[in-house]
Amino acid sequence: MGMLSSLEYLDLERNKITGNLPTEVGMLSSLWNLDLERNKITGSLPSEVGILSSLYDLDLEGNDMT
């Protein structure tokens, strides 16, 4: 994931993604939109998401996160 540092928009809505959101998401430094709506993601939001200074839109609706 770290090699995608210039990625700005990631839409993985309704892809049946399971498990925890990886901490490497924090390496997507140019990301401004992350849509993971309606998957089966569990666990909590990694603190690394907090360093995404360009992140404007984060959609995690419909997952099983705590």
mmCIF file of C-alpha atoms in Angstrom:
data_model
loop_
_atom_site.group_PDB
_atom_site.id
_atom_site.type_symbol
_atom_site.label_atom_id
_atom_site.label_comp_id
_atom_site.label_asym_id
_atom_site.label_seq_id
_atom_site.Cartn_x
_atom_site.Cartn_y
_atom_site.Cartn_z
ATOM 1 C CA MET A 1 0.000 0.000 0.000
ATOM 2 C CA GLY A 2 2.884 2.355 0.688
ATOM 3 C CA MET A 3 3.769 2.531 -3.004
ATOM 4 C CA LEU A 4 0.431 4.257 -3.624
ATOM 5 C CA SER A 5 1.410 7.482 -1.865
ATOM 6 C CA SER A 6 0.024 9.671 -4.668
ATOM 7 C CA LEU A 7 -3.382 7.930 -4.664
ATOM 8 C CA GLU A 8 -6.113 10.506 -4.024
ATOM 9 C CA TYR A 9 -9.396 8.592 -4.332
ATOM 10 C CA LEU A 10 -10.109 5.013 -3.286
ATOM 11 C CA ASP A 11 -13.598 3.548 -3.605
ATOM 12 C CA LEU A 12 -13.921 -0.059 -2.445
ATOM 13 C CA GLU A 13 -17.607 0.095 -1.556
ATOM 14 C CA ARG A 14 -19.451 -3.256 -1.477
ATOM 15 C CA ASN A 15 -16.427 -5.463 -2.135
ATOM 16 C CA LYS A 16 -16.949 -7.967 0.706
ATOM 17 C CA ILE A 17 -13.678 -6.888 2.348
ATOM 18 C CA THR A 18 -13.191 -8.636 5.693
ATOM 19 C CA GLY A 19 -10.874 -8.210 8.660
ATOM 20 C CA ASN A 20 -9.194 -5.144 10.106
ATOM 21 C CA LEU A 21 -8.298 -2.003 8.218
ATOM 22 C CA PRO A 22 -4.493 -2.214 7.830
ATOM 23 C CA THR A 23 -2.292 0.374 9.542
ATOM 24 C CA GLU A 24 -0.562 0.923 6.191
ATOM 25 C CA VAL A 25 -3.542 3.043 5.170
ATOM 26 C CA GLY A 26 -1.623 5.842 6.901
ATOM 27 C CA MET A 27 0.959 5.693 4.092
ATOM 28 C CA LEU A 28 -1.589 6.978 1.562
ATOM 29 C CA SER A 29 -0.481 10.541 2.198
ATOM 30 C CA SER A 30 -2.345 12.156 -0.738
ATOM 31 C CA LEU A 31 -5.646 10.394 -0.079
ATOM 32 C CA TRP A 32 -8.613 12.753 0.218
ATOM 33 C CA ASN A 33 -11.454 10.233 -0.255
ATOM 34 C CA LEU A 34 -11.666 6.732 1.220
ATOM 35 C CA ASP A 35 -14.931 4.859 0.674
ATOM 36 C CA LEU A 36 -15.116 1.448 2.349
ATOM 37 C CA GLU A 37 -18.877 1.484 2.825
ATOM 38 C CA ARG A 38 -20.829 -1.784 3.155
ATOM 39 C CA ASN A 39 -18.004 -4.284 3.609
ATOM 40 C CA LYS A 40 -17.302 -6.601 6.542
ATOM 41 C CA ILE A 41 -14.433 -4.641 8.075
ATOM 42 C CA THR A 42 -13.982 -5.299 11.808
ATOM 43 C CA GLY A 43 -11.916 -3.893 14.651
ATOM 44 C CA SER A 44 -11.223 -0.251 15.300
ATOM 45 C CA LEU A 45 -10.009 2.561 13.091
ATOM 46 C CA PRO A 46 -6.185 2.528 13.040
ATOM 47 C CA SER A 47 -4.632 5.644 14.583
ATOM 48 C CA GLU A 48 -2.572 6.031 11.387
ATOM 49 C CA VAL A 49 -5.701 7.373 9.688
ATOM 50 C CA GLY A 50 -5.190 10.452 11.856
ATOM 51 C CA ILE A 51 -2.032 11.421 9.950
ATOM 52 C CA LEU A 52 -3.866 11.636 6.621
ATOM 53 C CA SER A 53 -3.913 15.429 6.503
ATOM 54 C CA SER A 54 -5.579 15.535 3.065
ATOM 55 C CA LEU A 55 -8.409 13.149 4.003
ATOM 56 C CA TYR A 56 -11.707 14.950 3.511
ATOM 57 C CA ASP A 57 -14.227 12.128 3.088
ATOM 58 C CA LEU A 58 -14.118 8.833 5.005
ATOM 59 C CA ASP A 59 -17.090 6.475 4.628
ATOM 60 C CA LEU A 60 -17.158 3.356 6.789
ATOM 61 C CA GLU A 61 -20.937 2.951 7.011
ATOM 62 C CA GLY A 62 -22.270 -0.589 7.107
ATOM 63 C CA ASN A 63 -19.175 -2.308 8.519
ATOM 64 C CA ASP A 64 -18.702 -4.161 11.818
ATOM 65 C CA MET A 65 -16.151 -1.796 13.342
ATOM 66 C CA THR A 66 -15.992 -1.103 17.078
#
